[in-house]
């Protein structure tokens, strides 16, 4: 049984979460064994979190990649929905990585929000488009984000915000429960099982979804650097982890436990259908147009 109060005293996010009186919920796991809170609707008071983070001067960098056909397909909807739901009231800087900076939609941003567009090369393999994000994110944290923002959140672009994704999600190191695996026994988790990969692991705590991860700029820098290193070592050894960057993220998170975990409300797939534990959906998977988009 999980004791949220001691959770809040032990983990790194304690100074915020403890004073904000996180509630438990009877129907879901709200705390990991290493005492990190798992955030579900009904556990927190959004106003208290927002006030606290405004007082502390928190500011958030959001990184997103829109390379090749993913730009036209997803970026506009993604960014517009960010404006409606992502960290409303806090200073936010979007870091948009693309091979076509001129095609980034011109979106009217709310006060306190700004956008930086960063040109990246288009890798010919999609696995590399996805994996090399780790390198680009680590570089931009070093050159820019660390001087301007306290926190970083990294997102897939093929998703749409549909509800509050607010300051309750901020923490030192934040990982997301994968919507397809959170209620399944561990033997279903699709960790990388190849001992030759740096992402190799037998067992872990959860199966995390790489579509969202975040934390303080320092810890996201450490995470992206480590994952990139693992990816490059694998390349030298001619292996590729089963789920690419996601496998490396899962390996990192088992070695460096996240201080906060987001429930699948924060990245839900409506094709799963009704589940009574999902009381709100804050971000939804967008349709995948595999046939047209994945022929690079
Ligand atoms: C990806 C796959 C096939 C063809 C193209 C692409 C592609 C990805 C692209 O052409 N342009 C692009 O900008 N991307 C970026 O990489 C984009 O931000 C996208 O959201 C991200 C990950 O690719 P995605 O969303 O198609 O892959 P998912 O939804 O299956 O992602 C999970 O698994 C990935 C590794 O295989 C990553 O770990 C990802 O974070 C996971 O959500
Ligand atoms: Mn995706």
mmCIF file of C-alpha atoms in Angstrom, residues 22-274:
data_model
loop_
_atom_site.group_PDB
_atom_site.id
_atom_site.type_symbol
_atom_site.label_atom_id
_atom_site.label_comp_id
_atom_site.label_asym_id
_atom_site.label_seq_id
_atom_site.Cartn_x
_atom_site.Cartn_y
_atom_site.Cartn_z
ATOM 1 C CA UNK A 22 -1.939 15.158 -3.418
ATOM 2 C CA UNK A 23 -4.925 12.868 -2.867
ATOM 3 C CA UNK A 24 -4.984 9.148 -3.488
ATOM 4 C CA UNK A 25 -7.523 7.242 -5.601
ATOM 5 C CA UNK A 26 -8.979 3.854 -4.733
ATOM 6 C CA UNK A 27 -9.114 2.401 -8.239
ATOM 7 C CA UNK A 28 -5.604 3.031 -9.553
ATOM 8 C CA UNK A 29 -1.969 2.922 -8.494
ATOM 9 C CA UNK A 30 -1.050 6.446 -7.392
ATOM 10 C CA UNK A 31 2.463 5.876 -6.155
ATOM 11 C CA UNK A 32 5.459 3.796 -7.221
ATOM 12 C CA UNK A 33 7.432 1.659 -4.794
ATOM 13 C CA UNK A 34 10.206 4.269 -4.875
ATOM 14 C CA UNK A 35 7.599 6.819 -3.773
ATOM 15 C CA UNK A 36 7.083 8.784 -6.952
ATOM 16 C CA UNK A 37 3.534 10.029 -7.445
ATOM 17 C CA UNK A 38 1.563 8.682 -10.429
ATOM 18 C CA UNK A 39 -0.670 11.543 -11.502
ATOM 19 C CA UNK A 40 -4.372 10.841 -12.166
ATOM 20 C CA UNK A 41 -7.415 13.064 -12.394
ATOM 21 C CA UNK A 42 -8.850 13.780 -8.957
ATOM 22 C CA UNK A 43 -5.493 13.634 -7.164
ATOM 23 C CA UNK A 44 -4.498 17.273 -7.422
ATOM 24 C CA UNK A 45 -5.865 20.788 -7.229
ATOM 25 C CA UNK A 46 -4.878 22.437 -10.530
ATOM 26 C CA UNK A 47 -5.082 25.965 -9.147
ATOM 27 C CA UNK A 48 -2.691 25.207 -6.317
ATOM 28 C CA UNK A 49 -0.165 23.717 -8.736
ATOM 29 C CA UNK A 50 -0.390 26.667 -11.104
ATOM 30 C CA UNK A 51 -0.020 29.193 -8.309
ATOM 31 C CA UNK A 52 2.957 27.364 -6.877
ATOM 32 C CA UNK A 53 4.761 27.154 -10.197
ATOM 33 C CA UNK A 54 4.074 30.780 -11.017
ATOM 34 C CA UNK A 55 5.512 31.720 -7.637
ATOM 35 C CA UNK A 56 8.563 29.560 -8.187
ATOM 36 C CA UNK A 57 9.075 31.046 -11.642
ATOM 37 C CA UNK A 58 8.816 27.767 -13.542
ATOM 38 C CA UNK A 59 9.075 28.049 -17.317
ATOM 39 C CA UNK A 60 8.695 25.244 -19.800
ATOM 40 C CA UNK A 61 10.408 24.303 -23.054
ATOM 41 C CA UNK A 62 8.392 22.007 -25.326
ATOM 42 C CA UNK A 63 10.354 20.153 -28.002
ATOM 43 C CA UNK A 64 8.645 18.628 -31.027
ATOM 44 C CA UNK A 65 9.914 17.235 -34.334
ATOM 45 C CA UNK A 66 8.089 17.607 -37.636
ATOM 46 C CA UNK A 67 10.298 16.191 -40.347
ATOM 47 C CA UNK A 68 9.175 15.396 -43.894
ATOM 48 C CA UNK A 69 5.508 14.572 -44.283
ATOM 49 C CA UNK A 70 4.838 14.773 -40.568
ATOM 50 C CA UNK A 71 4.929 18.580 -40.814
ATOM 51 C CA UNK A 72 1.840 18.985 -42.989
ATOM 52 C CA UNK A 73 0.125 16.028 -41.426
ATOM 53 C CA UNK A 74 0.354 16.957 -37.741
ATOM 54 C CA UNK A 75 2.197 20.131 -36.717
ATOM 55 C CA UNK A 76 -0.571 22.699 -37.106
ATOM 56 C CA UNK A 77 -3.100 20.721 -35.082
ATOM 57 C CA UNK A 78 -0.523 19.838 -32.475
ATOM 58 C CA UNK A 79 0.594 23.435 -31.884
ATOM 59 C CA UNK A 80 -2.912 24.870 -31.877
ATOM 60 C CA UNK A 81 -3.981 22.339 -29.288
ATOM 61 C CA UNK A 82 -0.870 23.175 -27.201
ATOM 62 C CA UNK A 83 -2.027 26.758 -27.092
ATOM 63 C CA UNK A 84 -5.363 25.624 -25.673
ATOM 64 C CA UNK A 85 -4.172 23.099 -23.099
ATOM 65 C CA UNK A 86 -0.426 22.866 -22.453
ATOM 66 C CA UNK A 87 0.868 24.651 -19.338
ATOM 67 C CA UNK A 88 -1.636 27.488 -19.743
ATOM 68 C CA UNK A 89 -0.552 30.470 -17.629
ATOM 69 C CA UNK A 90 3.131 29.549 -17.504
ATOM 70 C CA UNK A 91 5.843 30.834 -19.843
ATOM 71 C CA UNK A 92 6.281 28.278 -22.648
ATOM 72 C CA UNK A 93 8.806 28.177 -25.480
ATOM 73 C CA UNK A 94 8.167 25.799 -28.370
ATOM 74 C CA UNK A 95 11.278 24.335 -29.966
ATOM 75 C CA UNK A 96 10.159 23.040 -33.349
ATOM 76 C CA UNK A 97 12.698 20.865 -35.173
ATOM 77 C CA UNK A 98 12.123 20.464 -38.886
ATOM 78 C CA UNK A 99 13.849 20.066 -42.224
ATOM 79 C CA UNK A 100 11.521 22.733 -43.687
ATOM 80 C CA UNK A 101 11.550 25.793 -41.401
ATOM 81 C CA UNK A 102 9.732 27.872 -44.035
ATOM 82 C CA UNK A 103 6.724 25.567 -43.822
ATOM 83 C CA UNK A 104 6.173 25.855 -40.068
ATOM 84 C CA UNK A 105 2.641 27.270 -39.637
ATOM 85 C CA UNK A 106 2.382 30.811 -38.416
ATOM 86 C CA UNK A 107 0.321 30.424 -35.265
ATOM 87 C CA UNK A 108 -0.825 33.307 -33.107
ATOM 88 C CA UNK A 109 0.679 32.604 -29.699
ATOM 89 C CA UNK A 110 -0.705 33.750 -26.363
ATOM 90 C CA UNK A 111 1.306 36.180 -24.233
ATOM 91 C CA UNK A 112 4.259 34.553 -22.412
ATOM 92 C CA UNK A 113 4.601 32.032 -25.243
ATOM 93 C CA UNK A 114 7.100 31.983 -28.080
ATOM 94 C CA UNK A 115 8.467 29.662 -30.728
ATOM 95 C CA UNK A 116 11.954 28.811 -31.961
ATOM 96 C CA UNK A 117 12.380 26.844 -35.158
ATOM 97 C CA UNK A 118 15.500 24.718 -35.534
ATOM 98 C CA UNK A 119 16.576 23.206 -38.810
ATOM 99 C CA UNK A 120 17.565 19.535 -38.804
ATOM 100 C CA UNK A 121 18.542 17.199 -41.600
ATOM 101 C CA UNK A 122 16.048 14.622 -42.746
ATOM 102 C CA UNK A 123 17.426 11.168 -42.001
ATOM 103 C CA UNK A 124 16.616 8.641 -44.667
ATOM 104 C CA UNK A 125 15.522 5.930 -42.206
ATOM 105 C CA UNK A 126 12.510 6.741 -40.033
ATOM 106 C CA UNK A 127 14.077 4.859 -37.158
ATOM 107 C CA UNK A 128 16.883 7.419 -37.310
ATOM 108 C CA UNK A 129 14.470 10.371 -37.513
ATOM 109 C CA UNK A 130 13.023 9.134 -34.244
ATOM 110 C CA UNK A 131 16.267 8.138 -32.506
ATOM 111 C CA UNK A 132 18.309 11.186 -33.461
ATOM 112 C CA UNK A 133 15.851 13.367 -31.589
ATOM 113 C CA UNK A 134 17.809 12.449 -28.461
ATOM 114 C CA UNK A 135 20.924 14.143 -29.868
ATOM 115 C CA UNK A 136 19.102 17.270 -31.074
ATOM 116 C CA UNK A 137 17.289 17.715 -27.777
ATOM 117 C CA UNK A 138 20.454 17.325 -25.745
ATOM 118 C CA UNK A 139 22.221 19.885 -27.975
ATOM 119 C CA UNK A 140 19.473 22.502 -27.736
ATOM 120 C CA UNK A 141 19.238 22.116 -23.961
ATOM 121 C CA UNK A 142 22.941 22.913 -23.767
ATOM 122 C CA UNK A 143 22.924 25.828 -26.223
ATOM 123 C CA UNK A 144 19.595 27.468 -25.398
ATOM 124 C CA UNK A 145 17.023 25.875 -23.099
ATOM 125 C CA UNK A 146 19.201 25.808 -19.991
ATOM 126 C CA UNK A 147 19.513 29.596 -20.135
ATOM 127 C CA UNK A 148 15.782 30.256 -20.536
ATOM 128 C CA UNK A 149 13.657 27.486 -19.047
ATOM 129 C CA UNK A 150 13.484 25.525 -15.805
ATOM 130 C CA UNK A 151 11.736 22.481 -17.315
ATOM 131 C CA UNK A 152 11.623 20.600 -20.623
ATOM 132 C CA UNK A 153 8.892 18.384 -22.102
ATOM 133 C CA UNK A 154 9.538 16.372 -25.272
ATOM 134 C CA UNK A 155 6.616 15.280 -27.455
ATOM 135 C CA UNK A 156 5.824 13.182 -30.509
ATOM 136 C CA UNK A 157 4.002 15.392 -33.006
ATOM 137 C CA UNK A 158 1.305 12.857 -33.948
ATOM 138 C CA UNK A 159 -0.995 13.742 -31.060
ATOM 139 C CA UNK A 160 -3.571 16.344 -30.032
ATOM 140 C CA UNK A 161 -4.223 17.985 -26.659
ATOM 141 C CA UNK A 162 -7.849 17.660 -25.608
ATOM 142 C CA UNK A 163 -7.733 18.609 -21.936
ATOM 143 C CA UNK A 164 -5.580 20.225 -19.296
ATOM 144 C CA UNK A 165 -1.915 19.209 -19.464
ATOM 145 C CA UNK A 166 -0.728 21.492 -16.708
ATOM 146 C CA UNK A 167 1.873 22.199 -14.074
ATOM 147 C CA UNK A 168 0.901 19.098 -12.077
ATOM 148 C CA UNK A 169 2.950 17.244 -14.709
ATOM 149 C CA UNK A 170 6.130 19.152 -13.887
ATOM 150 C CA UNK A 171 8.799 17.387 -11.910
ATOM 151 C CA UNK A 172 12.489 16.629 -11.806
ATOM 152 C CA UNK A 173 12.199 13.581 -14.049
ATOM 153 C CA UNK A 174 8.872 12.634 -15.605
ATOM 154 C CA UNK A 175 7.854 9.509 -17.522
ATOM 155 C CA UNK A 176 4.547 8.389 -19.009
ATOM 156 C CA UNK A 177 2.717 5.068 -18.618
ATOM 157 C CA UNK A 178 2.051 3.597 -22.070
ATOM 158 C CA UNK A 179 -1.707 3.414 -22.653
ATOM 159 C CA UNK A 180 -1.509 -0.081 -24.137
ATOM 160 C CA UNK A 181 0.531 -1.630 -21.314
ATOM 161 C CA UNK A 182 -0.320 0.068 -18.014
ATOM 162 C CA UNK A 183 -2.945 -2.504 -17.049
ATOM 163 C CA UNK A 184 -1.083 -5.555 -18.350
ATOM 164 C CA UNK A 185 1.211 -7.971 -16.477
ATOM 165 C CA UNK A 186 4.907 -7.272 -16.925
ATOM 166 C CA UNK A 187 5.614 -10.152 -19.241
ATOM 167 C CA UNK A 188 3.738 -8.276 -21.973
ATOM 168 C CA UNK A 189 6.101 -5.286 -21.785
ATOM 169 C CA UNK A 190 8.034 -4.931 -25.027
ATOM 170 C CA UNK A 191 11.453 -4.136 -23.574
ATOM 171 C CA UNK A 192 14.493 -4.841 -25.717
ATOM 172 C CA UNK A 193 15.561 -8.432 -24.975
ATOM 173 C CA UNK A 194 18.665 -8.589 -27.110
ATOM 174 C CA UNK A 195 21.705 -8.819 -24.804
ATOM 175 C CA UNK A 196 23.818 -7.180 -27.508
ATOM 176 C CA UNK A 197 21.852 -3.917 -27.303
ATOM 177 C CA UNK A 198 22.546 -1.223 -24.729
ATOM 178 C CA UNK A 199 18.779 -1.089 -24.232
ATOM 179 C CA UNK A 200 18.675 -4.741 -23.110
ATOM 180 C CA UNK A 201 16.668 -5.383 -19.967
ATOM 181 C CA UNK A 202 14.939 -8.399 -18.467
ATOM 182 C CA UNK A 203 12.462 -6.726 -16.160
ATOM 183 C CA UNK A 204 11.474 -3.211 -15.225
ATOM 184 C CA UNK A 205 8.897 -1.264 -13.279
ATOM 185 C CA UNK A 206 6.520 -0.101 -16.023
ATOM 186 C CA UNK A 207 6.463 0.196 -19.781
ATOM 187 C CA UNK A 208 6.996 3.886 -20.486
ATOM 188 C CA UNK A 209 5.899 5.577 -23.698
ATOM 189 C CA UNK A 210 8.537 7.736 -25.386
ATOM 190 C CA UNK A 211 5.881 9.988 -26.914
ATOM 191 C CA UNK A 212 6.268 12.170 -23.800
ATOM 192 C CA UNK A 213 9.088 12.596 -21.347
ATOM 193 C CA UNK A 214 10.268 15.574 -19.378
ATOM 194 C CA UNK A 215 11.782 17.053 -16.278
ATOM 195 C CA UNK A 216 14.205 19.718 -15.195
ATOM 196 C CA UNK A 217 16.525 20.747 -18.025
ATOM 197 C CA UNK A 218 19.345 19.052 -16.173
ATOM 198 C CA UNK A 219 17.729 15.673 -15.924
ATOM 199 C CA UNK A 220 16.369 15.738 -19.487
ATOM 200 C CA UNK A 221 19.874 16.610 -20.629
ATOM 201 C CA UNK A 222 21.256 13.603 -18.772
ATOM 202 C CA UNK A 223 18.529 11.324 -20.153
ATOM 203 C CA UNK A 224 18.857 12.395 -23.799
ATOM 204 C CA UNK A 225 22.643 12.212 -23.640
ATOM 205 C CA UNK A 226 22.596 8.705 -22.174
ATOM 206 C CA UNK A 227 20.002 7.458 -24.673
ATOM 207 C CA UNK A 228 21.931 8.955 -27.565
ATOM 208 C CA UNK A 229 25.101 7.268 -26.353
ATOM 209 C CA UNK A 230 23.325 3.922 -26.139
ATOM 210 C CA UNK A 231 21.906 4.394 -29.630
ATOM 211 C CA UNK A 232 25.351 5.190 -31.055
ATOM 212 C CA UNK A 233 27.005 2.251 -29.328
ATOM 213 C CA UNK A 234 24.317 0.002 -30.774
ATOM 214 C CA UNK A 235 25.014 1.391 -34.232
ATOM 215 C CA UNK A 236 28.711 0.596 -33.839
ATOM 216 C CA UNK A 237 27.761 -2.929 -32.850
ATOM 217 C CA UNK A 238 25.299 -3.224 -35.697
ATOM 218 C CA UNK A 239 22.255 -3.716 -33.501
ATOM 219 C CA UNK A 240 19.068 -1.695 -33.147
ATOM 220 C CA UNK A 241 16.833 -1.832 -30.109
ATOM 221 C CA UNK A 242 13.349 -3.263 -30.645
ATOM 222 C CA UNK A 243 11.489 0.034 -30.207
ATOM 223 C CA UNK A 244 14.385 2.344 -30.982
ATOM 224 C CA UNK A 245 14.619 5.401 -28.708
ATOM 225 C CA UNK A 246 11.702 4.077 -26.656
ATOM 226 C CA UNK A 247 13.709 0.990 -25.683
ATOM 227 C CA UNK A 248 16.635 3.161 -24.609
ATOM 228 C CA UNK A 249 14.288 5.412 -22.631
ATOM 229 C CA UNK A 250 12.880 2.400 -20.787
ATOM 230 C CA UNK A 251 16.385 1.203 -19.985
ATOM 231 C CA UNK A 252 17.372 4.628 -18.673
ATOM 232 C CA UNK A 253 14.251 4.885 -16.523
ATOM 233 C CA UNK A 254 14.838 1.541 -14.841
ATOM 234 C CA UNK A 255 18.330 2.686 -13.862
ATOM 235 C CA UNK A 256 17.282 6.259 -12.991
ATOM 236 C CA UNK A 257 13.789 6.131 -11.564
ATOM 237 C CA UNK A 258 11.523 9.019 -12.570
ATOM 238 C CA UNK A 259 10.466 11.311 -9.742
ATOM 239 C CA UNK A 260 6.969 11.602 -11.211
ATOM 240 C CA UNK A 261 4.912 9.328 -13.440
ATOM 241 C CA UNK A 262 2.032 10.414 -15.663
ATOM 242 C CA UNK A 263 -1.048 8.211 -16.000
ATOM 243 C CA UNK A 264 -2.231 7.300 -19.532
ATOM 244 C CA UNK A 265 -4.716 10.209 -19.320
ATOM 245 C CA UNK A 266 -1.735 12.192 -20.511
ATOM 246 C CA UNK A 267 -1.462 10.248 -23.783
ATOM 247 C CA UNK A 268 -4.541 8.184 -24.495
ATOM 248 C CA UNK A 269 -5.404 6.080 -27.532
ATOM 249 C CA UNK A 270 -9.172 6.127 -28.126
ATOM 250 C CA UNK A 271 -8.955 2.854 -30.050
ATOM 251 C CA UNK A 272 -8.498 1.137 -26.673
ATOM 252 C CA UNK A 273 -12.144 1.871 -25.940
ATOM 253 C CA UNK A 274 -13.826 2.586 -22.607
#
